[in-house]
mmCIF file with all atom_site columns, C-alpha atoms in Angstrom:
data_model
loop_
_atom_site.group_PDB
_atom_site.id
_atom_site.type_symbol
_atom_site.label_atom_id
_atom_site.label_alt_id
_atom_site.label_comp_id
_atom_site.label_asym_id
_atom_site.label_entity_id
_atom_site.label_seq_id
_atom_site.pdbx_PDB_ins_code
_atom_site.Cartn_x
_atom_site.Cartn_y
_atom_site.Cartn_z
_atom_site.occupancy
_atom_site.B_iso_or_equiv
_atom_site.pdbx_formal_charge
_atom_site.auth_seq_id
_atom_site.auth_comp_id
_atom_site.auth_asym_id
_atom_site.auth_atom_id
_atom_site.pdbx_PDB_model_num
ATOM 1  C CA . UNK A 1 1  ? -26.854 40.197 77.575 1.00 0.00 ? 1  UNK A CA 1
ATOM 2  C CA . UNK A 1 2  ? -27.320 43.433 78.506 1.00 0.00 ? 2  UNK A CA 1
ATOM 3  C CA . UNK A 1 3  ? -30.560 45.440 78.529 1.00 0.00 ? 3  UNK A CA 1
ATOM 4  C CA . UNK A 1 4  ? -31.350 48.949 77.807 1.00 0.00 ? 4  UNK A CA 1
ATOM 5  C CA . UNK A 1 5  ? -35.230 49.563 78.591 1.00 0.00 ? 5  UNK A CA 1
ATOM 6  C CA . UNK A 1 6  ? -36.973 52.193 77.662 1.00 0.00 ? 6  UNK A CA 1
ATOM 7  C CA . UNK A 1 7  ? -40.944 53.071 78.378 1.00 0.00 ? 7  UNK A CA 1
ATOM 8  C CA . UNK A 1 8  ? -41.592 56.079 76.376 1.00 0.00 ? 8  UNK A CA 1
ATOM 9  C CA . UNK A 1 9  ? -43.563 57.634 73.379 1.00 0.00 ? 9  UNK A CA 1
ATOM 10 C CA . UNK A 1 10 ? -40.890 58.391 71.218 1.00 0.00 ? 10 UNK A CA 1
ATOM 11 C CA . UNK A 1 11 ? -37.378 56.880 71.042 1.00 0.00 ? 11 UNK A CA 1
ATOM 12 C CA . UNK A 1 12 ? -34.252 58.132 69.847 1.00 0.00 ? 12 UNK A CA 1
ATOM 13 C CA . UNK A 1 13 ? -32.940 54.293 68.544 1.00 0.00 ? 13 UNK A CA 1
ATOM 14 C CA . UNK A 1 14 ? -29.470 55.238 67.983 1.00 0.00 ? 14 UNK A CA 1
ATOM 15 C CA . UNK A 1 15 ? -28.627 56.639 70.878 1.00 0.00 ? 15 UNK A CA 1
ATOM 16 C CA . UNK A 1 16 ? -30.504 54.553 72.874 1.00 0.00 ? 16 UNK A CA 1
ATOM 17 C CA . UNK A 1 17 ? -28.297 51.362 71.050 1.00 0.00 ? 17 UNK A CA 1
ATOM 18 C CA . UNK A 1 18 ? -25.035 53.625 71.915 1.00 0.00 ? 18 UNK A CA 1
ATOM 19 C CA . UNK A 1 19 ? -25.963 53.506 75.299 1.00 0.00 ? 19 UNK A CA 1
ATOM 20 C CA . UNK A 1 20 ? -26.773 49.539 75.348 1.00 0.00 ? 20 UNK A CA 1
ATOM 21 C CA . UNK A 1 21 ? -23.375 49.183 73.595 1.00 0.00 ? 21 UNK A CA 1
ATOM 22 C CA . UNK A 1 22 ? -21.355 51.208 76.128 1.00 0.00 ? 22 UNK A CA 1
ATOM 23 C CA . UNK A 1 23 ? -22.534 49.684 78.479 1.00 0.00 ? 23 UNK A CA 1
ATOM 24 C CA . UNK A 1 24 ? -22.540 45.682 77.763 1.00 0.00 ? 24 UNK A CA 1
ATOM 25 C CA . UNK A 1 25 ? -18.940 45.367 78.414 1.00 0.00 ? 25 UNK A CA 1
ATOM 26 C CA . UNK A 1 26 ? -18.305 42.051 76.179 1.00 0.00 ? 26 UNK A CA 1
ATOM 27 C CA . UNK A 1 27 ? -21.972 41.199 76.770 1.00 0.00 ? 27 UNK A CA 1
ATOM 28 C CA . UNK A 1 28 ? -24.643 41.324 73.708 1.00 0.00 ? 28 UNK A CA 1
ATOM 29 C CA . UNK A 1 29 ? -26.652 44.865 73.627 1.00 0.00 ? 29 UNK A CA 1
ATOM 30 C CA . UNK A 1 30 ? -30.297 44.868 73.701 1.00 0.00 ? 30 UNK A CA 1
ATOM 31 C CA . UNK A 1 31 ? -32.493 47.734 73.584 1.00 0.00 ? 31 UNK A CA 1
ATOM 32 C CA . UNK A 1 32 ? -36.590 46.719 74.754 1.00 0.00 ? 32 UNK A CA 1
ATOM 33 C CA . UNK A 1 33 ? -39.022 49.621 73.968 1.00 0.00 ? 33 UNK A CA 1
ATOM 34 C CA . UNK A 1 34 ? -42.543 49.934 74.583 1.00 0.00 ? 34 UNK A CA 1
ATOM 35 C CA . UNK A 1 35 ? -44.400 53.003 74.466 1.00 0.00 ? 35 UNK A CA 1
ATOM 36 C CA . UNK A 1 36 ? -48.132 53.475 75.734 1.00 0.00 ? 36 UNK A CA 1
ATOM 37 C CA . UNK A 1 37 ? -50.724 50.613 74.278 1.00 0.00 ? 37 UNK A CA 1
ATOM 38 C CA . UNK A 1 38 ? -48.305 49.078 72.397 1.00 0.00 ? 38 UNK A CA 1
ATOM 39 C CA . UNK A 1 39 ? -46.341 45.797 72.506 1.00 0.00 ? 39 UNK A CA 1
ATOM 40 C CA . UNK A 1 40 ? -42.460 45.465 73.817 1.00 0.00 ? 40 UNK A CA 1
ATOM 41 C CA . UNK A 1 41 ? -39.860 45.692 70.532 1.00 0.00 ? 41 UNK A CA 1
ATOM 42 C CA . UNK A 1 42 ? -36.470 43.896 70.965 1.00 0.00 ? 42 UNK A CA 1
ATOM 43 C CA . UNK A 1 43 ? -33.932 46.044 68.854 1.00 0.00 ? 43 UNK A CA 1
ATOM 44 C CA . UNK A 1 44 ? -30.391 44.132 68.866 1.00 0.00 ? 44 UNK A CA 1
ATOM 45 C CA . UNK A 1 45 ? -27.442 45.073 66.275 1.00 0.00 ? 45 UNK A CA 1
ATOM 46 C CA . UNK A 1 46 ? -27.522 42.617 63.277 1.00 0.00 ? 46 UNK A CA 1
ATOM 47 C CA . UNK A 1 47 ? -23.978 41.931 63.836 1.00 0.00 ? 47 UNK A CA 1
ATOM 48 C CA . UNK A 1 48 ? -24.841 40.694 67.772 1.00 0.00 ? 48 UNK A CA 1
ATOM 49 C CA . UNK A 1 49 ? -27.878 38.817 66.602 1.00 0.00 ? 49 UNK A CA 1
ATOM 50 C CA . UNK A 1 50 ? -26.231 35.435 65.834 1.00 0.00 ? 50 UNK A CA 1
ATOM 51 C CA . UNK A 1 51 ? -24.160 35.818 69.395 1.00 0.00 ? 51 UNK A CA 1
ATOM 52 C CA . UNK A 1 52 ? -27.807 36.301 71.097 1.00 0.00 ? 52 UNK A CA 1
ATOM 53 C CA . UNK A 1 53 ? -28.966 33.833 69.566 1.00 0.00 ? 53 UNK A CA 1
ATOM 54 C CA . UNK A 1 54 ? -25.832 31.148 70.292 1.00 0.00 ? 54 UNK A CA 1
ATOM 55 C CA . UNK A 1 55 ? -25.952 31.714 73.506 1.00 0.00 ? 55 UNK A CA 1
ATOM 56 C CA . UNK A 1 56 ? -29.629 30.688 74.100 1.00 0.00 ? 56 UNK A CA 1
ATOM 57 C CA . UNK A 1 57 ? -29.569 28.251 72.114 1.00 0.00 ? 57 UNK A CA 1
ATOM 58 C CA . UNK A 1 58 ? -29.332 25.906 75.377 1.00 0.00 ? 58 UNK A CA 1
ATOM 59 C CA . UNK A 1 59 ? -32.203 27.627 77.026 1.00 0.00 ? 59 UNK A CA 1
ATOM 60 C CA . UNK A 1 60 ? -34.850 25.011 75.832 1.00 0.00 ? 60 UNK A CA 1
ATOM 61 C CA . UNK A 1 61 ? -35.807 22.069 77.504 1.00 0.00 ? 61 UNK A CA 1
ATOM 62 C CA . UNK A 1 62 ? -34.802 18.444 75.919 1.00 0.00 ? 62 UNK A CA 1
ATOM 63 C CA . UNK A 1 63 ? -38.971 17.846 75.597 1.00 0.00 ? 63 UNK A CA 1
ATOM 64 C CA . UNK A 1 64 ? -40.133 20.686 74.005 1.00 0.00 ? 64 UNK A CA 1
ATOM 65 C CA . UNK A 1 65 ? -39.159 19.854 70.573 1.00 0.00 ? 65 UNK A CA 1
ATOM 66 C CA . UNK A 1 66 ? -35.859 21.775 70.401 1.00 0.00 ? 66 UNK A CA 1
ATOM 67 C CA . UNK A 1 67 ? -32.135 20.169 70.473 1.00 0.00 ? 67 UNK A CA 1
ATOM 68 C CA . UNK A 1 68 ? -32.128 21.580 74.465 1.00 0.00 ? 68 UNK A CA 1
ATOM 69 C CA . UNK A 1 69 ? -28.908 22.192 75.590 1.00 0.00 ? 69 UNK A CA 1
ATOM 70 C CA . UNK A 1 70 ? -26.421 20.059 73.615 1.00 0.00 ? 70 UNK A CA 1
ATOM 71 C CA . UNK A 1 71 ? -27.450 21.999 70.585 1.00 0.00 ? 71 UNK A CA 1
ATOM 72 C CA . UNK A 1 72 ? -25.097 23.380 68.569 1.00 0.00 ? 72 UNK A CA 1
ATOM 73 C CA . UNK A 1 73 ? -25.678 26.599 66.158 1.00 0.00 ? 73 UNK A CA 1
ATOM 74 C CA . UNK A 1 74 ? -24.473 26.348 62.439 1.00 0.00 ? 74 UNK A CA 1
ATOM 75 C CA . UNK A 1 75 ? -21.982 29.215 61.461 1.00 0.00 ? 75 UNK A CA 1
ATOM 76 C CA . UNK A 1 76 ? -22.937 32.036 60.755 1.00 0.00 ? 76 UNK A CA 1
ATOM 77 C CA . UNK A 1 77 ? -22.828 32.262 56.561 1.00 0.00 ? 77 UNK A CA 1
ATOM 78 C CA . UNK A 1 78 ? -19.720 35.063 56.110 1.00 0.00 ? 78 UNK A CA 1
ATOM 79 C CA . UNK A 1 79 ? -21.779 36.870 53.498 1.00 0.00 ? 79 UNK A CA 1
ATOM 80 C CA . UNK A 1 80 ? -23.443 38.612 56.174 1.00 0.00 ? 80 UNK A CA 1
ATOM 81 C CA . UNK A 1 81 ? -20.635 40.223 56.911 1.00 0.00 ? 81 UNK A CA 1
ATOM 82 C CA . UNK A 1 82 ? -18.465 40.844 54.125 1.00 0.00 ? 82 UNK A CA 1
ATOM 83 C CA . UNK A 1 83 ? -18.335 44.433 55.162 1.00 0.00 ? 83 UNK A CA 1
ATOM 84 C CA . UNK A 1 84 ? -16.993 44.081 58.113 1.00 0.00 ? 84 UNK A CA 1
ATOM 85 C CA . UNK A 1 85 ? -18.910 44.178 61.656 1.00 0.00 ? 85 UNK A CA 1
ATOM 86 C CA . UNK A 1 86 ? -21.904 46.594 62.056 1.00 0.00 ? 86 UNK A CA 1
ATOM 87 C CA . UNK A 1 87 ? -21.679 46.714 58.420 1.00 0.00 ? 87 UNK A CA 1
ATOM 88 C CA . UNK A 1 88 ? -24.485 43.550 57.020 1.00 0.00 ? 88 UNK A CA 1
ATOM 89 C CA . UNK A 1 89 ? -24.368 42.750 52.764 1.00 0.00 ? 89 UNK A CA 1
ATOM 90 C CA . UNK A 1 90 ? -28.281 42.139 53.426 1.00 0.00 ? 90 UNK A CA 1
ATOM 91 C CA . UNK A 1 91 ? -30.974 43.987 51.390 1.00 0.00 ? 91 UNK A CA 1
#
C-alpha cells in the first residue's frame, strides 16, 4: 500500500488520489484525510478496494474469529467491473 496523508481543512480528492496513484508504483493507493476535530477518512479507488482488501486478508490472528492467514478471498463478482477498471457498474 501506499499512503497519501493529508491534515487539512479542505481537500482537493482528485488530485490528492492522482498523487497516491503516481506514486504507488504497483502498490494499492490510499489517500487518509483528517481535517481539524474530525475523524481520519480512508479514500481508496473502488477498482483497488478488493486488492486492499486481498492482501490483508492474512493480517488477523487464527483466534480472533477470522480465517487468519490461510484465508482465501472469493473473486471478485465481474459485474463490478464491466466497464472496465476505474470505471464500477454500481449505483
Amino acid at each position: 500500500m501506499h499512503f497519501e496523508v493529508k491534515r487539512a481543512e479542505s481537500l482537493q480528492l482528485y488530485a490528492a488520489m492522482e498523487q497516491a496513484i503516481e506514486d504507488a508504483v504497483g502498490k494499492v493507493p490510499v489517500v487518509l484525510h483528517r481535517k481539524n476535530n474530525q475523524p481520519w477518512l480512508v479514500i481508496v479507488p473502488l477498482d483497488e478496494l478488493y486488492r486492499l482488501a486481498k492482501s490483508t486478508a492474512g493480517l488477523h490472528e487464527q483466534d480472533d474469529g477470522h480465517e487468519g492467514k490461510n484465508a482465501t478471498m472469493p473473486e471478485m463478482p465481474q459485474e463490478v467491473f464491466l466497464d472496465g477498471p476505474g470505471k464500477s457498474n454500481l449505483p
